[in-house]
Coordinates of C-alpha atoms in Angstrom, one line a residue:
M279 CA -2.4 14.4 5.3
I280 CA -4.6 12.3 3.0
S281 CA -7.8 10.5 3.9
S282 CA -8.2 6.8 3.3
R283 CA -11.0 7.1 0.8
R284 CA -9.3 10.0 -1.1
L285 CA -6.3 7.8 -1.4
A286 CA -8.5 4.9 -2.7
R287 CA -10.2 7.3 -5.2
E288 CA -7.0 8.5 -6.6
L289 CA -5.7 5.0 -7.1
A290 CA -9.1 3.9 -8.5
L291 CA -8.9 6.8 -11.0
R292 CA -5.5 5.6 -12.1
A293 CA -6.8 2.1 -12.6
L294 CA -9.9 3.3 -14.5
Y295 CA -7.7 5.5 -16.7
Q296 CA -5.6 2.5 -17.6
V297 CA -8.6 0.4 -18.5
D298 CA -10.3 3.2 -20.5
V299 CA -7.3 4.7 -22.3
G300 CA -4.6 2.0 -22.0
K301 CA -7.0 -0.8 -22.7
Q302 CA -5.5 -2.8 -19.9
P303 CA -7.5 -5.7 -18.5
L304 CA -9.2 -4.7 -15.2
S305 CA -7.1 -7.2 -13.2
E306 CA -3.8 -5.7 -14.5
A307 CA -4.9 -2.1 -13.9
L308 CA -6.1 -3.0 -10.4
E309 CA -2.9 -4.7 -9.7
G310 CA -0.9 -1.7 -10.8
S311 CA -2.8 0.5 -8.3
L312 CA -2.7 -2.0 -5.5
S313 CA 1.1 -2.3 -6.0
R314 CA 1.5 1.3 -5.0
I315 CA 0.1 0.5 -1.6
R316 CA 2.1 -2.7 -1.3
V317 CA 5.3 -0.9 -2.1
A318 CA 4.7 1.6 0.7
L319 CA 4.5 -1.3 3.1
T320 CA 7.5 -3.4 1.8
D321 CA 10.0 -0.6 1.1
P322 CA 10.7 0.0 4.8
A323 CA 11.6 -3.7 5.3
I324 CA 14.0 -3.5 2.3
Q325 CA 15.6 -0.4 3.7
Q326 CA 16.0 -2.0 7.1
A327 CA 17.7 -5.0 5.5
I328 CA 20.1 -2.7 3.7
E329 CA 20.9 -0.8 7.0
F330 CA 21.4 -4.1 8.8
D331 CA 23.8 -5.3 6.2
R332 CA 25.8 -2.1 6.7
E333 CA 25.8 -2.7 10.4
T334 CA 27.0 -6.3 10.2
K335 CA 29.9 -5.2 8.1
L336 CA 30.9 -2.8 10.9
L337 CA 30.5 -5.6 13.5
I338 CA 32.8 -7.8 11.5
R339 CA 35.4 -5.0 11.1
D340 CA 35.3 -4.2 14.8
H341 CA 35.4 -7.8 16.0
A342 CA 38.4 -8.9 13.8
P343 CA 41.2 -7.3 15.8
R344 CA 40.0 -8.8 19.1
A345 CA 39.6 -12.4 17.9
S346 CA 41.8 -15.2 16.7
V347 CA 41.9 -16.0 13.0
P348 CA 39.5 -18.9 13.4
G349 CA 37.3 -16.9 15.7
A350 CA 37.1 -14.0 13.4
R351 CA 36.3 -16.3 10.5
Q352 CA 33.4 -18.0 12.4
F353 CA 32.1 -14.6 13.6
R354 CA 32.2 -13.3 10.0
R355 CA 30.2 -16.3 8.8
L356 CA 27.6 -15.8 11.5
A357 CA 27.3 -12.1 10.8
R358 CA 26.9 -12.6 7.1
S359 CA 24.3 -15.3 7.7
A360 CA 22.4 -12.8 9.9
S361 CA 22.5 -10.3 7.0
Q362 CA 21.2 -12.9 4.6
E363 CA 18.4 -13.9 6.9
M364 CA 17.3 -10.3 7.2
S365 CA 17.4 -10.0 3.4
R366 CA 15.3 -13.1 3.0
F367 CA 12.9 -11.8 5.6
S368 CA 12.5 -8.5 3.9
D369 CA 11.8 -10.3 0.6
S370 CA 9.1 -12.4 2.2
I371 CA 7.3 -9.3 3.5
S372 CA 5.8 -8.9 0.1
E373 CA 4.1 -12.3 0.4
Y374 CA 2.6 -11.4 3.7
V375 CA 1.4 -8.0 2.4
Q376 CA -0.1 -9.8 -0.6
E377 CA -2.5 -11.6 1.8
V378 CA -4.1 -8.4 3.1
I379 CA -3.8 -5.9 0.2
P380 CA -6.5 -6.5 -0.6
P381 CA -7.5 -9.1 2.1
L382 CA -7.8 -12.7 1.2
P383 CA -11.1 -14.2 2.5
G384 CA -10.9 -14.6 6.3
M385 CA -7.5 -12.9 6.5
A386 CA -7.1 -10.0 8.9
W387 CA -4.1 -7.7 9.1
E388 CA -3.6 -8.8 12.8
T389 CA -3.2 -12.4 11.7
T390 CA -0.6 -11.3 9.2
I391 CA 1.4 -9.6 12.0
V392 CA 1.2 -12.8 14.1
R393 CA 2.6 -14.8 11.1
V394 CA 5.4 -12.2 10.6
E395 CA 6.3 -12.5 14.3
S396 CA 6.4 -16.3 14.0
A397 CA 8.7 -16.0 11.0
V398 CA 11.0 -13.7 12.9
Q399 CA 11.4 -16.2 15.7
I400 CA 12.3 -18.9 13.2
H401 CA 15.0 -16.7 11.7
L402 CA 16.4 -15.9 15.1
D403 CA 16.3 -19.5 16.3
G404 CA 18.2 -20.5 13.1
L405 CA 20.9 -17.9 13.8
L406 CA 21.3 -19.1 17.4
R407 CA 21.7 -22.8 16.2
L408 CA 24.3 -21.6 13.7
A409 CA 26.2 -19.7 16.3
R410 CA 26.4 -22.7 18.6
R411 CA 27.4 -25.0 15.8
L412 CA 30.2 -22.6 14.8
E413 CA 31.2 -22.3 18.4
V414 CA 31.2 -18.6 18.3
A415 CA 31.7 -17.1 21.8
E416 CA 28.5 -16.3 23.5
S417 CA 29.4 -12.7 24.1
S418 CA 30.1 -12.3 20.4
Y419 CA 27.1 -14.1 18.9
K420 CA 24.7 -12.3 21.4
T421 CA 25.8 -9.0 19.8
V422 CA 24.8 -10.2 16.3
I423 CA 21.6 -11.9 17.3
E424 CA 20.5 -9.0 19.5
R425 CA 21.1 -6.5 16.7
A426 CA 19.2 -8.8 14.3
R427 CA 16.3 -9.0 16.9
V428 CA 16.2 -5.2 16.9
S429 CA 16.1 -4.9 13.1
F430 CA 13.4 -7.6 12.9
G431 CA 11.5 -5.7 15.5
I432 CA 11.7 -2.4 13.6
V433 CA 10.1 -4.1 10.6
I434 CA 7.3 -5.6 12.7
D435 CA 6.7 -2.2 14.3
I436 CA 6.5 -0.5 10.9
L437 CA 4.0 -3.1 9.5
T438 CA 1.9 -2.9 12.7
K439 CA 1.7 0.8 12.2
L440 CA 1.0 0.9 8.5
L441 CA -1.1 -2.1 7.8
P442 CA -4.3 -0.8 9.4
F443 CA -4.0 2.3 7.3
A444 CA -3.5 0.3 4.1
V445 CA -6.3 -2.3 4.3
G446 CA -9.2 0.1 4.1
P447 CA -8.0 2.0 1.0
A448 CA -7.2 -1.3 -0.8
E449 CA -10.7 -2.6 -0.2
Y450 CA -12.4 0.6 -1.3
L451 CA -10.1 0.9 -4.3
V452 CA -11.1 -2.6 -5.5
A453 CA -14.8 -2.1 -4.8
C454 CA -15.0 1.2 -6.7
T455 CA -12.9 0.2 -9.6
E456 CA -14.7 -3.1 -10.2
G457 CA -18.1 -1.4 -9.6
V458 CA -17.4 1.3 -12.2
V459 CA -16.3 -1.2 -14.8
S460 CA -19.2 -3.5 -14.1
N461 CA -21.8 -0.7 -14.3
R462 CA -20.1 1.6 -16.9
D463 CA -22.9 1.4 -19.4
E464 CA -25.5 2.6 -16.9
L465 CA -23.2 5.2 -15.5
D466 CA -22.4 6.6 -18.9
C467 CA -26.1 6.6 -19.8
R468 CA -27.1 8.6 -16.7
L469 CA -24.2 11.0 -17.0
G470 CA -24.6 11.4 -20.8
A471 CA -28.3 12.3 -20.4
I472 CA -27.3 15.1 -17.9
A473 CA -24.4 16.4 -20.0
R474 CA -26.6 16.6 -23.1
D475 CA -24.2 18.3 -25.6
W476 CA -21.2 16.5 -24.1
T477 CA -21.2 12.8 -24.9
M478 CA -19.0 10.7 -22.6
D479 CA -16.5 10.0 -25.4
R480 CA -16.0 13.7 -26.1
L481 CA -14.9 14.3 -22.5
S482 CA -11.2 14.1 -21.5
A483 CA -10.4 10.6 -20.2
V484 CA -9.6 12.0 -16.8
D485 CA -12.9 13.9 -16.5
R486 CA -14.9 11.0 -17.9
N487 CA -13.5 8.6 -15.3
I488 CA -13.8 11.0 -12.4
L489 CA -17.5 11.4 -13.2
R490 CA -17.9 7.6 -13.5
L491 CA -16.3 7.1 -10.1
A492 CA -18.3 9.7 -8.3
A493 CA -21.5 8.6 -10.0
F494 CA -20.9 5.0 -8.9
E495 CA -20.6 6.2 -5.3
I496 CA -23.8 8.3 -5.6
L497 CA -25.9 5.6 -7.2
Y498 CA -24.4 2.4 -5.5
L499 CA -22.8 3.4 -2.3
P500 CA -25.4 5.0 0.0
S501 CA -23.0 4.9 3.0
V502 CA -20.9 7.6 1.3
P503 CA -22.5 11.1 1.7
I504 CA -23.3 12.5 -1.7
G505 CA -21.7 15.8 -0.8
V506 CA -18.4 13.9 -0.1
S507 CA -18.5 12.2 -3.5
I508 CA -19.1 15.5 -5.3
D509 CA -16.5 17.4 -3.2
Q510 CA -13.8 14.7 -3.8
A511 CA -14.6 14.5 -7.5
V512 CA -14.2 18.2 -7.9
K513 CA -10.8 18.1 -6.1
L514 CA -9.7 15.3 -8.4
A515 CA -10.7 17.3 -11.4
K516 CA -8.8 20.4 -10.2
K517 CA -5.8 18.3 -9.4
Y518 CA -5.5 16.1 -12.5
S519 CA -7.5 18.1 -15.1
S520 CA -8.3 21.8 -14.7
P521 CA -10.2 24.4 -12.7
E522 CA -12.8 24.5 -15.5
S523 CA -13.2 20.7 -15.2
G524 CA -13.9 21.1 -11.5
K525 CA -16.8 23.4 -12.2
F526 CA -18.1 21.1 -15.0
V527 CA -17.8 18.0 -12.7
N528 CA -19.6 19.8 -9.9
G529 CA -22.5 20.8 -12.2
I530 CA -23.0 17.3 -13.6
L531 CA -22.8 15.5 -10.3
G532 CA -25.1 18.1 -8.7
A533 CA -27.7 17.4 -11.3
L534 CA -27.3 13.7 -10.7
A535 CA -27.8 14.3 -7.0
D536 CA -31.0 16.1 -7.8
E537 CA -32.2 13.1 -9.8
V538 CA -31.7 10.7 -6.9
G539 CA -33.6 13.1 -4.7
E540 CA -30.8 14.0 -2.2
K541 CA -29.1 17.3 -1.5
P542 CA -25.3 17.2 -1.3
Q543 CA -24.7 18.6 2.2
A544 CA -21.9 16.9 4.1
S545 CA -18.4 17.3 2.7
Q546 CA -16.8 15.1 5.4
D547 CA -17.2 11.4 5.3
P548 CA -17.8 10.2 8.9
L549 CA -16.4 6.7 8.0
D550 CA -13.2 8.2 6.6
D551 CA -9.9 8.3 8.4
A552 CA -6.4 9.7 7.9
V553 CA -3.6 7.7 6.3
E554 CA -0.8 10.2 6.8
A555 CA 1.6 7.3 7.8
L556 CA 1.6 6.0 4.2
D557 CA 4.0 7.4 1.6
I558 CA 2.4 6.5 -1.7
S559 CA 3.0 8.0 -5.1
L560 CA -0.3 8.3 -6.9
L561 CA -1.0 9.3 -10.5
E562 CA 2.2 11.2 -11.2

């Protein structure tokens, strides 16, 4: 299980590393991290389209012996059209996801679900019109259309389940990454003064950006408990750098917390939630 803000921090660290070491423009680095979230949302739709294509081929095979040659041909055309519609629909999911990861102004994930449902109805209505135009027997075309309805419904159910978990991390990822880049000089100045013998450019790129990220939270995001920022930074350092880096990061951020006059107590963010439903590859 991973928390939403931990997910956002790991993806933000990836983007910051790309900006710092890879010299990527911020927009490209951010897009790379956001794409990890989008892929977790669009992949299930693609897999469902593949599964539906496999099922339609079985329907065609099973129907052929029971139909006349013209009837089998018309049924085959309808089934293949249904598979194509499902494929087009799965491709269009990425466009819907793009609207809410991160959200466009005024766009809520619930609105996206409504739009997806409307698109599904258009696809199904088109298949029904095609079936009637081809004069496929009602009992036959209902089998295809009902199976398409089930597959479309599976995609909608998956999006309805995953989108709420994805929007928060996407927003936090953007806020933190843009915030660190915009305030990097001040962050480096504050951190460098505390580190003393360790200038920021002497630190490893991973440690440097973990410190920047946590310092941004401490200095600019009062809604995040300082203890949470430090705890998460230490975990990032241990995971992506070394145990020694974890101790170093803890010491620097503890001193920064002293400077701002707050004691790092809470290690659990009350505004955080779990995103165990999302399957996202992070920095590996």
